[in-house]
Amino acid sequence: MAAPHSSQEETNFARLSRLLINIGTHVLRGVFDSIHPPLKLHLVLTNARSFTILKHLKAKRILNTKQWNTLYPSVKGSVNSQTFDITLLFLLLRNLCGLSPPTTGWTVMPPISDLSLEADLVRIKHYRNELFAHMPQMHLTNAEFSKYWEEISTLLIRLGGRQVEADIRSLLVEAMDPDDQEYYNGILRSWEERDDRLLKEVYEIKRLIMQGNENPPPLPPPPPPSVIQMQNVFHPGAGVGAVFNVGAVEHVSSDTRSLQVINARALDARSSSDSSASRCLTLPDILPQQPPPDE
């Protein structure tokens, strides 16, 4: 029987989560504010281009209702980046700030030689996913903690400047009580659940597409959340079977096609007397051909 995890290992996980959530959010907010100053933020969000992009992301359910209401509060002009969490900041940086993807793209860890802002954004997402991989146990050994702490701290100081260094040093030695640990673990759980929902929607779309084949190969049952988050899923526009990294799940297009429409097309293909009805529908058949803005 495996030895139980020590309270120190659980504290390590919570402390690293706090580094990424608290200081990571602060740093990304500083970057965002430097591009779109707070006093002009409401003008940026209400201009036609930004509104169209964000509306598109909302239709794809990448931007959820709570985030939309944060960007467009009931009191016009009262939007404040201080209310943006790290997930929303990351999305806005990629879509409204004129950034170009690194040479390796938005979903692949860039080489250590690439120290661009865009590459560091990818690294932050990568470390978030690394934490997700530890979610079932919510513990980190001292060796794992030291490695991640050094890498993430270096990244955040590079993005946020030396002014965040003191905060990072303080966080390393501050006491972490059980309430603190549960709070930060809860935030990670909410991120994980959102990603799980997106991945399950992708799986459902794939299942319905394969129903368009007269004799579709059986799909395995959806993997559990602890596994599905780290698996590959098919790339939109490339047909069933093509894959990409789970970090790119936000690129799944569902803006103009509901599952009902997809299902109807699949059933039409099945029932048609035309010999082409037996073919398996591919994503280009039912999803937009032009790639949407990067999520």
PDB file of C-alpha atoms in Angstrom:
ATOM      1  CA  MET A   1       0.000   0.000   0.000  1.00  0.00           C
ATOM      2  CA  ALA A   2       1.337   3.434  -0.919  1.00  0.00           C
ATOM      3  CA  ALA A   3       2.337   5.682   1.929  1.00  0.00           C
ATOM      4  CA  PRO A   4      -0.103   8.520   2.681  1.00  0.00           C
ATOM      5  CA  HIS A   5       0.879  11.935   1.427  1.00  0.00           C
ATOM      6  CA  SER A   6       2.316  14.230   4.070  1.00  0.00           C
ATOM      7  CA  SER A   7       0.708  17.519   4.989  1.00  0.00           C
ATOM      8  CA  GLN A   8       3.884  19.140   3.652  1.00  0.00           C
ATOM      9  CA  GLU A   9       3.227  17.732   0.181  1.00  0.00           C
ATOM     10  CA  GLU A  10      -0.330  19.038   0.284  1.00  0.00           C
ATOM     11  CA  THR A  11       0.945  22.441   1.420  1.00  0.00           C
ATOM     12  CA  ASN A  12       3.437  22.400  -1.455  1.00  0.00           C
ATOM     13  CA  PHE A  13       0.593  21.964  -3.930  1.00  0.00           C
ATOM     14  CA  ALA A  14      -1.495  24.737  -2.376  1.00  0.00           C
ATOM     15  CA  ARG A  15       1.471  27.123  -2.194  1.00  0.00           C
ATOM     16  CA  LEU A  16       2.353  26.586  -5.839  1.00  0.00           C
ATOM     17  CA  SER A  17      -1.309  27.077  -6.769  1.00  0.00           C
ATOM     18  CA  ARG A  18      -1.274  30.352  -4.862  1.00  0.00           C
ATOM     19  CA  LEU A  19       1.862  31.473  -6.711  1.00  0.00           C
ATOM     20  CA  LEU A  20       0.268  30.815 -10.073  1.00  0.00           C
ATOM     21  CA  ILE A  21      -3.189  32.148  -9.197  1.00  0.00           C
ATOM     22  CA  ASN A  22      -2.361  35.218  -7.096  1.00  0.00           C
ATOM     23  CA  ILE A  23       0.936  36.453  -8.482  1.00  0.00           C
ATOM     24  CA  GLY A  24       0.298  35.052 -11.940  1.00  0.00           C
ATOM     25  CA  THR A  25      -2.982  36.967 -12.136  1.00  0.00           C
ATOM     26  CA  HIS A  26      -1.305  40.143 -10.856  1.00  0.00           C
ATOM     27  CA  VAL A  27       1.451  39.853 -13.460  1.00  0.00           C
ATOM     28  CA  LEU A  28      -0.886  39.155 -16.378  1.00  0.00           C
ATOM     29  CA  ARG A  29      -3.102  42.033 -15.302  1.00  0.00           C
ATOM     30  CA  GLY A  30      -0.079  44.332 -15.367  1.00  0.00           C
ATOM     31  CA  VAL A  31       0.767  43.214 -18.886  1.00  0.00           C
ATOM     32  CA  PHE A  32      -2.830  43.683 -20.025  1.00  0.00           C
ATOM     33  CA  ASP A  33      -3.115  47.130 -18.404  1.00  0.00           C
ATOM     34  CA  SER A  34       0.112  48.222 -20.111  1.00  0.00           C
ATOM     35  CA  ILE A  35      -1.499  47.451 -23.481  1.00  0.00           C
ATOM     36  CA  HIS A  36      -5.009  48.674 -22.641  1.00  0.00           C
ATOM     37  CA  PRO A  37      -4.831  51.296 -19.866  1.00  0.00           C
ATOM     38  CA  PRO A  38      -7.687  50.989 -17.329  1.00  0.00           C
ATOM     39  CA  LEU A  39      -9.125  54.431 -18.085  1.00  0.00           C
ATOM     40  CA  LYS A  40      -9.671  53.449 -21.724  1.00  0.00           C
ATOM     41  CA  LEU A  41     -10.660  49.834 -21.180  1.00  0.00           C
ATOM     42  CA  HIS A  42     -14.393  50.363 -21.642  1.00  0.00           C
ATOM     43  CA  LEU A  43     -13.705  52.045 -25.009  1.00  0.00           C
ATOM     44  CA  VAL A  44     -11.593  49.092 -26.131  1.00  0.00           C
ATOM     45  CA  LEU A  45     -14.247  46.554 -25.173  1.00  0.00           C
ATOM     46  CA  THR A  46     -17.084  48.441 -26.836  1.00  0.00           C
ATOM     47  CA  ASN A  47     -15.404  49.113 -30.159  1.00  0.00           C
ATOM     48  CA  ALA A  48     -16.788  47.072 -33.042  1.00  0.00           C
ATOM     49  CA  ARG A  49     -13.763  44.815 -33.528  1.00  0.00           C
ATOM     50  CA  SER A  50     -13.390  43.819 -29.874  1.00  0.00           C
ATOM     51  CA  PHE A  51     -17.115  43.305 -29.404  1.00  0.00           C
ATOM     52  CA  THR A  52     -17.303  41.075 -32.485  1.00  0.00           C
ATOM     53  CA  ILE A  53     -14.376  38.937 -31.321  1.00  0.00           C
ATOM     54  CA  LEU A  54     -15.749  38.547 -27.799  1.00  0.00           C
ATOM     55  CA  LYS A  55     -19.258  37.820 -29.070  1.00  0.00           C
ATOM     56  CA  HIS A  56     -17.772  35.099 -31.265  1.00  0.00           C
ATOM     57  CA  LEU A  57     -15.970  33.561 -28.280  1.00  0.00           C
ATOM     58  CA  LYS A  58     -19.159  33.686 -26.227  1.00  0.00           C
ATOM     59  CA  ALA A  59     -21.077  31.929 -28.995  1.00  0.00           C
ATOM     60  CA  LYS A  60     -18.414  29.213 -28.938  1.00  0.00           C
ATOM     61  CA  ARG A  61     -18.845  28.972 -25.155  1.00  0.00           C
ATOM     62  CA  ILE A  62     -15.165  29.759 -24.673  1.00  0.00           C
ATOM     63  CA  LEU A  63     -16.196  32.981 -22.958  1.00  0.00           C
ATOM     64  CA  ASN A  64     -18.828  32.068 -20.383  1.00  0.00           C
ATOM     65  CA  THR A  65     -21.729  34.172 -19.149  1.00  0.00           C
ATOM     66  CA  LYS A  66     -20.004  35.199 -15.932  1.00  0.00           C
ATOM     67  CA  GLN A  67     -16.949  36.404 -17.850  1.00  0.00           C
ATOM     68  CA  TRP A  68     -19.148  38.230 -20.358  1.00  0.00           C
ATOM     69  CA  ASN A  69     -20.940  40.060 -17.533  1.00  0.00           C
ATOM     70  CA  THR A  70     -17.563  40.958 -16.045  1.00  0.00           C
ATOM     71  CA  LEU A  71     -16.549  42.562 -19.338  1.00  0.00           C
ATOM     72  CA  TYR A  72     -19.939  44.202 -19.893  1.00  0.00           C
ATOM     73  CA  PRO A  73     -21.370  45.062 -16.459  1.00  0.00           C
ATOM     74  CA  SER A  74     -24.836  46.512 -16.055  1.00  0.00           C
ATOM     75  CA  VAL A  75     -23.334  49.907 -15.182  1.00  0.00           C
ATOM     76  CA  LYS A  76     -21.800  51.055 -18.451  1.00  0.00           C
ATOM     77  CA  GLY A  77     -18.200  52.169 -18.249  1.00  0.00           C
ATOM     78  CA  SER A  78     -17.624  50.478 -14.879  1.00  0.00           C
ATOM     79  CA  VAL A  79     -15.567  47.568 -16.226  1.00  0.00           C
ATOM     80  CA  ASN A  80     -12.358  47.101 -14.234  1.00  0.00           C
ATOM     81  CA  SER A  81      -9.483  44.748 -14.985  1.00  0.00           C
ATOM     82  CA  GLN A  82      -9.087  44.198 -11.237  1.00  0.00           C
ATOM     83  CA  THR A  83     -12.083  41.875 -11.502  1.00  0.00           C
ATOM     84  CA  PHE A  84     -10.501  39.723 -14.250  1.00  0.00           C
ATOM     85  CA  ASP A  85      -9.201  36.319 -13.236  1.00  0.00           C
ATOM     86  CA  ILE A  86      -6.159  34.665 -14.804  1.00  0.00           C
ATOM     87  CA  THR A  87      -8.229  32.667 -17.309  1.00  0.00           C
ATOM     88  CA  LEU A  88     -10.028  35.756 -18.609  1.00  0.00           C
ATOM     89  CA  LEU A  89      -6.797  37.759 -18.745  1.00  0.00           C
ATOM     90  CA  PHE A  90      -5.108  35.036 -20.774  1.00  0.00           C
ATOM     91  CA  LEU A  91      -8.006  34.959 -23.229  1.00  0.00           C
ATOM     92  CA  LEU A  92      -8.034  38.750 -23.612  1.00  0.00           C
ATOM     93  CA  LEU A  93      -4.268  38.936 -24.100  1.00  0.00           C
ATOM     94  CA  ARG A  94      -4.455  36.439 -26.923  1.00  0.00           C
ATOM     95  CA  ASN A  95      -7.445  38.000 -28.658  1.00  0.00           C
ATOM     96  CA  LEU A  96      -7.486  41.752 -28.029  1.00  0.00           C
ATOM     97  CA  CYS A  97      -3.845  42.729 -27.665  1.00  0.00           C
ATOM     98  CA  GLY A  98      -2.412  42.201 -31.133  1.00  0.00           C
ATOM     99  CA  LEU A  99      -0.113  39.370 -30.037  1.00  0.00           C
ATOM    100  CA  SER A 100       1.174  36.809 -32.516  1.00  0.00           C
ATOM    101  CA  PRO A 101       1.572  33.157 -31.555  1.00  0.00           C
ATOM    102  CA  PRO A 102       5.113  31.952 -30.881  1.00  0.00           C
ATOM    103  CA  THR A 103       6.845  29.907 -33.575  1.00  0.00           C
ATOM    104  CA  THR A 104       5.631  26.732 -31.844  1.00  0.00           C
ATOM    105  CA  GLY A 105       2.030  27.991 -31.600  1.00  0.00           C
ATOM    106  CA  TRP A 106      -0.178  28.668 -28.599  1.00  0.00           C
ATOM    107  CA  THR A 107      -0.332  25.074 -27.373  1.00  0.00           C
ATOM    108  CA  VAL A 108       3.242  23.765 -27.521  1.00  0.00           C
ATOM    109  CA  MET A 109       5.871  24.617 -24.912  1.00  0.00           C
ATOM    110  CA  PRO A 110       8.297  27.037 -26.633  1.00  0.00           C
ATOM    111  CA  PRO A 111      12.071  26.520 -26.618  1.00  0.00           C
ATOM    112  CA  ILE A 112      13.983  28.022 -23.691  1.00  0.00           C
ATOM    113  CA  SER A 113      15.622  30.457 -26.104  1.00  0.00           C
ATOM    114  CA  ASP A 114      12.277  32.137 -26.824  1.00  0.00           C
ATOM    115  CA  LEU A 115      11.765  34.746 -24.103  1.00  0.00           C
ATOM    116  CA  SER A 116       9.017  36.693 -25.863  1.00  0.00           C
ATOM    117  CA  LEU A 117       5.846  37.761 -24.093  1.00  0.00           C
ATOM    118  CA  GLU A 118       3.825  35.357 -26.222  1.00  0.00           C
ATOM    119  CA  ALA A 119       6.107  32.433 -25.322  1.00  0.00           C
ATOM    120  CA  ASP A 120       5.814  33.235 -21.628  1.00  0.00           C
ATOM    121  CA  LEU A 121       2.013  33.248 -21.896  1.00  0.00           C
ATOM    122  CA  VAL A 122       2.199  29.730 -23.311  1.00  0.00           C
ATOM    123  CA  ARG A 123       4.451  28.730 -20.409  1.00  0.00           C
ATOM    124  CA  ILE A 124       1.939  30.003 -17.857  1.00  0.00           C
ATOM    125  CA  LYS A 125      -0.774  27.891 -19.500  1.00  0.00           C
ATOM    126  CA  HIS A 126       1.603  24.934 -19.516  1.00  0.00           C
ATOM    127  CA  TYR A 127       2.262  25.219 -15.774  1.00  0.00           C
ATOM    128  CA  ARG A 128      -1.449  25.500 -15.119  1.00  0.00           C
ATOM    129  CA  ASN A 129      -1.898  22.206 -16.965  1.00  0.00           C
ATOM    130  CA  GLU A 130       0.967  20.704 -14.977  1.00  0.00           C
ATOM    131  CA  LEU A 131      -0.951  21.534 -11.805  1.00  0.00           C
ATOM    132  CA  PHE A 132      -4.049  19.936 -13.329  1.00  0.00           C
ATOM    133  CA  ALA A 133      -2.084  16.714 -13.749  1.00  0.00           C
ATOM    134  CA  HIS A 134      -1.622  16.643  -9.967  1.00  0.00           C
ATOM    135  CA  MET A 135      -5.257  17.488  -9.184  1.00  0.00           C
ATOM    136  CA  PRO A 136      -6.442  13.985  -8.213  1.00  0.00           C
ATOM    137  CA  GLN A 137      -3.880  13.800  -5.395  1.00  0.00           C
ATOM    138  CA  MET A 138      -3.322  17.525  -4.769  1.00  0.00           C
ATOM    139  CA  HIS A 139       0.203  16.984  -3.544  1.00  0.00           C
ATOM    140  CA  LEU A 140       3.750  17.751  -4.690  1.00  0.00           C
ATOM    141  CA  THR A 141       6.938  16.261  -3.347  1.00  0.00           C
ATOM    142  CA  ASN A 142       9.580  18.703  -2.137  1.00  0.00           C
ATOM    143  CA  ALA A 143      11.653  18.001  -5.246  1.00  0.00           C
ATOM    144  CA  GLU A 144       8.700  18.670  -7.572  1.00  0.00           C
ATOM    145  CA  PHE A 145       7.771  21.787  -5.641  1.00  0.00           C
ATOM    146  CA  SER A 146      11.316  23.219  -5.807  1.00  0.00           C
ATOM    147  CA  LYS A 147      11.533  22.610  -9.552  1.00  0.00           C
ATOM    148  CA  TYR A 148       8.196  24.208 -10.370  1.00  0.00           C
ATOM    149  CA  TRP A 149       8.668  27.087  -7.932  1.00  0.00           C
ATOM    150  CA  GLU A 150      11.990  28.063  -9.506  1.00  0.00           C
ATOM    151  CA  GLU A 151      10.676  27.836 -13.060  1.00  0.00           C
ATOM    152  CA  ILE A 152       7.414  29.694 -12.426  1.00  0.00           C
ATOM    153  CA  SER A 153       9.059  32.359 -10.252  1.00  0.00           C
ATOM    154  CA  THR A 154      11.656  33.087 -12.933  1.00  0.00           C
ATOM    155  CA  LEU A 155       8.881  33.383 -15.513  1.00  0.00           C
ATOM    156  CA  LEU A 156       6.736  35.714 -13.384  1.00  0.00           C
ATOM    157  CA  ILE A 157       9.671  37.967 -12.498  1.00  0.00           C
ATOM    158  CA  ARG A 158      10.563  38.225 -16.183  1.00  0.00           C
ATOM    159  CA  LEU A 159       6.993  39.270 -16.997  1.00  0.00           C
ATOM    160  CA  GLY A 160       6.260  41.410 -13.954  1.00  0.00           C
ATOM    161  CA  GLY A 161       9.626  42.911 -13.169  1.00  0.00           C
ATOM    162  CA  ARG A 162      11.576  42.938  -9.943  1.00  0.00           C
ATOM    163  CA  GLN A 163       8.654  44.431  -8.034  1.00  0.00           C
ATOM    164  CA  VAL A 164       7.028  41.000  -7.815  1.00  0.00           C
ATOM    165  CA  GLU A 165      10.181  39.336  -6.514  1.00  0.00           C
ATOM    166  CA  ALA A 166       9.541  40.425  -2.919  1.00  0.00           C
ATOM    167  CA  ASP A 167       5.975  39.103  -3.088  1.00  0.00           C
ATOM    168  CA  ILE A 168       7.259  35.744  -4.307  1.00  0.00           C
ATOM    169  CA  ARG A 169       9.827  35.547  -1.505  1.00  0.00           C
ATOM    170  CA  SER A 170       7.150  36.343   1.076  1.00  0.00           C
ATOM    171  CA  LEU A 171       4.777  33.757  -0.341  1.00  0.00           C
ATOM    172  CA  LEU A 172       7.432  31.077  -0.041  1.00  0.00           C
ATOM    173  CA  VAL A 173       7.575  31.405   3.762  1.00  0.00           C
ATOM    174  CA  GLU A 174       4.025  32.488   4.625  1.00  0.00           C
ATOM    175  CA  ALA A 175       1.914  30.068   6.640  1.00  0.00           C
ATOM    176  CA  MET A 176      -0.738  28.183   4.668  1.00  0.00           C
ATOM    177  CA  ASP A 177      -3.725  27.254   6.798  1.00  0.00           C
ATOM    178  CA  PRO A 178      -6.300  24.656   5.701  1.00  0.00           C
ATOM    179  CA  ASP A 179      -8.764  27.346   4.594  1.00  0.00           C
ATOM    180  CA  ASP A 180      -6.121  28.850   2.304  1.00  0.00           C
ATOM    181  CA  GLN A 181      -5.368  25.457   0.813  1.00  0.00           C
ATOM    182  CA  GLU A 182      -9.026  24.688   0.179  1.00  0.00           C
ATOM    183  CA  TYR A 183      -9.609  28.101  -1.413  1.00  0.00           C
ATOM    184  CA  TYR A 184      -6.830  27.716  -3.975  1.00  0.00           C
ATOM    185  CA  ASN A 185      -7.626  24.077  -4.588  1.00  0.00           C
ATOM    186  CA  GLY A 186     -11.219  25.138  -5.250  1.00  0.00           C
ATOM    187  CA  ILE A 187     -10.121  27.626  -7.895  1.00  0.00           C
ATOM    188  CA  LEU A 188      -8.104  24.948  -9.647  1.00  0.00           C
ATOM    189  CA  ARG A 189     -11.056  22.578  -9.483  1.00  0.00           C
ATOM    190  CA  SER A 190     -13.286  25.157 -11.171  1.00  0.00           C
ATOM    191  CA  TRP A 191     -10.745  25.554 -13.991  1.00  0.00           C
ATOM    192  CA  GLU A 192     -10.468  21.793 -14.340  1.00  0.00           C
ATOM    193  CA  GLU A 193     -14.250  21.362 -14.454  1.00  0.00           C
ATOM    194  CA  ARG A 194     -14.549  23.976 -17.181  1.00  0.00           C
ATOM    195  CA  ASP A 195     -11.912  22.234 -19.288  1.00  0.00           C
ATOM    196  CA  ASP A 196     -13.618  18.892 -18.685  1.00  0.00           C
ATOM    197  CA  ARG A 197     -16.927  20.305 -19.944  1.00  0.00           C
ATOM    198  CA  LEU A 198     -15.269  21.573 -23.124  1.00  0.00           C
ATOM    199  CA  LEU A 199     -13.544  18.256 -23.732  1.00  0.00           C
ATOM    200  CA  LYS A 200     -16.747  16.303 -23.206  1.00  0.00           C
ATOM    201  CA  GLU A 201     -18.516  18.550 -25.711  1.00  0.00           C
ATOM    202  CA  VAL A 202     -15.731  17.769 -28.192  1.00  0.00           C
ATOM    203  CA  TYR A 203     -16.190  14.066 -27.515  1.00  0.00           C
ATOM    204  CA  GLU A 204     -19.950  14.340 -28.059  1.00  0.00           C
ATOM    205  CA  ILE A 205     -19.466  16.175 -31.364  1.00  0.00           C
ATOM    206  CA  LYS A 206     -17.042  13.470 -32.497  1.00  0.00           C
ATOM    207  CA  ARG A 207     -19.546  10.756 -31.527  1.00  0.00           C
ATOM    208  CA  LEU A 208     -22.349  12.425 -33.483  1.00  0.00           C
ATOM    209  CA  ILE A 209     -20.123  12.914 -36.521  1.00  0.00           C
ATOM    210  CA  MET A 210     -19.188   9.245 -36.518  1.00  0.00           C
ATOM    211  CA  GLN A 211     -22.892   8.344 -36.505  1.00  0.00           C
ATOM    212  CA  GLY A 212     -22.888   9.586 -40.089  1.00  0.00           C
ATOM    213  CA  ASN A 213     -20.994   6.428 -41.002  1.00  0.00           C
ATOM    214  CA  GLU A 214     -23.216   3.422 -41.744  1.00  0.00           C
ATOM    215  CA  ASN A 215     -20.964   1.161 -39.694  1.00  0.00           C
ATOM    216  CA  PRO A 216     -19.019   3.508 -37.448  1.00  0.00           C
ATOM    217  CA  PRO A 217     -16.227   2.035 -35.372  1.00  0.00           C
ATOM    218  CA  PRO A 218     -17.191   1.904 -31.702  1.00  0.00           C
ATOM    219  CA  LEU A 219     -15.982   4.775 -29.551  1.00  0.00           C
ATOM    220  CA  PRO A 220     -14.547   3.954 -26.163  1.00  0.00           C
ATOM    221  CA  PRO A 221     -16.361   5.445 -23.164  1.00  0.00           C
ATOM    222  CA  PRO A 222     -15.276   8.980 -22.280  1.00  0.00           C
ATOM    223  CA  PRO A 223     -12.187   8.857 -20.075  1.00  0.00           C
ATOM    224  CA  PRO A 224     -12.491  10.072 -16.487  1.00  0.00           C
ATOM    225  CA  PRO A 225     -11.681  13.732 -15.711  1.00  0.00           C
ATOM    226  CA  SER A 226      -8.273  12.850 -14.299  1.00  0.00           C
ATOM    227  CA  VAL A 227      -7.310  11.376 -17.673  1.00  0.00           C
ATOM    228  CA  ILE A 228      -9.326  13.345 -20.214  1.00  0.00           C
ATOM    229  CA  GLN A 229      -7.686  16.640 -19.346  1.00  0.00           C
ATOM    230  CA  MET A 230      -4.269  15.407 -20.486  1.00  0.00           C
ATOM    231  CA  GLN A 231      -5.357  13.513 -23.599  1.00  0.00           C
ATOM    232  CA  ASN A 232      -5.310  14.637 -27.209  1.00  0.00           C
ATOM    233  CA  VAL A 233      -8.518  15.489 -29.003  1.00  0.00           C
ATOM    234  CA  PHE A 234      -9.170  15.914 -32.691  1.00  0.00           C
ATOM    235  CA  HIS A 235      -8.305  19.156 -34.421  1.00  0.00           C
ATOM    236  CA  PRO A 236     -11.259  21.111 -35.835  1.00  0.00           C
ATOM    237  CA  GLY A 237     -11.199  21.223 -39.589  1.00  0.00           C
ATOM    238  CA  ALA A 238      -8.912  18.217 -39.985  1.00  0.00           C
ATOM    239  CA  GLY A 239     -11.513  15.447 -39.837  1.00  0.00           C
ATOM    240  CA  VAL A 240     -12.033  12.664 -37.373  1.00  0.00           C
ATOM    241  CA  GLY A 241      -8.818  11.157 -36.160  1.00  0.00           C
ATOM    242  CA  ALA A 242      -6.506  14.168 -36.376  1.00  0.00           C
ATOM    243  CA  VAL A 243      -5.279  15.245 -32.980  1.00  0.00           C
ATOM    244  CA  PHE A 244      -3.847  18.204 -31.142  1.00  0.00           C
ATOM    245  CA  ASN A 245      -2.727  19.022 -27.624  1.00  0.00           C
ATOM    246  CA  VAL A 246      -5.401  19.330 -24.957  1.00  0.00           C
ATOM    247  CA  GLY A 247      -4.291  22.894 -24.338  1.00  0.00           C
ATOM    248  CA  ALA A 248      -5.862  23.794 -27.658  1.00  0.00           C
ATOM    249  CA  VAL A 249      -9.329  22.586 -26.715  1.00  0.00           C
ATOM    250  CA  GLU A 250     -10.400  26.226 -26.714  1.00  0.00           C
ATOM    251  CA  HIS A 251     -10.092  26.175 -30.523  1.00  0.00           C
ATOM    252  CA  VAL A 252     -13.119  23.896 -30.952  1.00  0.00           C
ATOM    253  CA  SER A 253     -15.692  25.728 -33.048  1.00  0.00           C
ATOM    254  CA  SER A 254     -19.325  25.444 -32.000  1.00  0.00           C
ATOM    255  CA  ASP A 255     -20.416  28.988 -32.680  1.00  0.00           C
ATOM    256  CA  THR A 256     -22.788  28.437 -35.596  1.00  0.00           C
ATOM    257  CA  ARG A 257     -23.603  24.768 -35.207  1.00  0.00           C
ATOM    258  CA  SER A 258     -25.454  23.249 -32.263  1.00  0.00           C
ATOM    259  CA  LEU A 259     -25.214  19.572 -31.442  1.00  0.00           C
ATOM    260  CA  GLN A 260     -28.778  19.202 -32.699  1.00  0.00           C
ATOM    261  CA  VAL A 261     -27.775  20.470 -36.146  1.00  0.00           C
ATOM    262  CA  ILE A 262     -24.752  18.183 -36.199  1.00  0.00           C
ATOM    263  CA  ASN A 263     -26.891  15.233 -35.195  1.00  0.00           C
ATOM    264  CA  ALA A 264     -29.483  16.010 -37.847  1.00  0.00           C
ATOM    265  CA  ARG A 265     -26.845  16.117 -40.569  1.00  0.00           C
ATOM    266  CA  ALA A 266     -25.337  12.877 -39.384  1.00  0.00           C
ATOM    267  CA  LEU A 267     -28.745  11.176 -39.405  1.00  0.00           C
ATOM    268  CA  ASP A 268     -29.525  12.597 -42.852  1.00  0.00           C
ATOM    269  CA  ALA A 269     -26.291  11.123 -44.139  1.00  0.00           C
ATOM    270  CA  ARG A 270     -27.174   7.759 -42.624  1.00  0.00           C
ATOM    271  CA  SER A 271     -30.657   7.581 -44.083  1.00  0.00           C
ATOM    272  CA  SER A 272     -29.838   8.887 -47.553  1.00  0.00           C
ATOM    273  CA  SER A 273     -30.098   6.382 -50.418  1.00  0.00           C
ATOM    274  CA  ASP A 274     -27.119   8.023 -52.098  1.00  0.00           C
ATOM    275  CA  SER A 275     -23.994   5.925 -51.804  1.00  0.00           C
ATOM    276  CA  SER A 276     -22.181   8.881 -50.329  1.00  0.00           C
ATOM    277  CA  ALA A 277     -24.410   8.599 -47.282  1.00  0.00           C
ATOM    278  CA  SER A 278     -22.220   5.871 -45.879  1.00  0.00           C
ATOM    279  CA  ARG A 279     -19.171   8.030 -45.653  1.00  0.00           C
ATOM    280  CA  CYS A 280     -18.114   9.427 -42.297  1.00  0.00           C
ATOM    281  CA  LEU A 281     -18.676  13.168 -42.052  1.00  0.00           C
ATOM    282  CA  THR A 282     -15.560  15.178 -41.346  1.00  0.00           C
ATOM    283  CA  LEU A 283     -15.384  18.426 -39.457  1.00  0.00           C
ATOM    284  CA  PRO A 284     -14.946  20.569 -42.599  1.00  0.00           C
ATOM    285  CA  ASP A 285     -18.412  19.328 -43.633  1.00  0.00           C
ATOM    286  CA  ILE A 286     -20.118  20.878 -40.652  1.00  0.00           C
ATOM    287  CA  LEU A 287     -17.857  23.516 -39.138  1.00  0.00           C
ATOM    288  CA  PRO A 288     -16.664  26.836 -40.560  1.00  0.00           C
ATOM    289  CA  GLN A 289     -13.650  26.605 -42.858  1.00  0.00           C
ATOM    290  CA  GLN A 290     -12.058  29.897 -41.850  1.00  0.00           C
ATOM    291  CA  PRO A 291     -10.175  29.647 -38.552  1.00  0.00           C
ATOM    292  CA  PRO A 292     -11.589  31.842 -35.787  1.00  0.00           C
ATOM    293  CA  PRO A 293      -9.429  34.261 -33.825  1.00  0.00           C
ATOM    294  CA  ASP A 294      -6.991  32.514 -31.510  1.00  0.00           C
ATOM    295  CA  GLU A 295      -8.572  31.758 -28.191  1.00  0.00           C
TER     296      GLU A 295
END
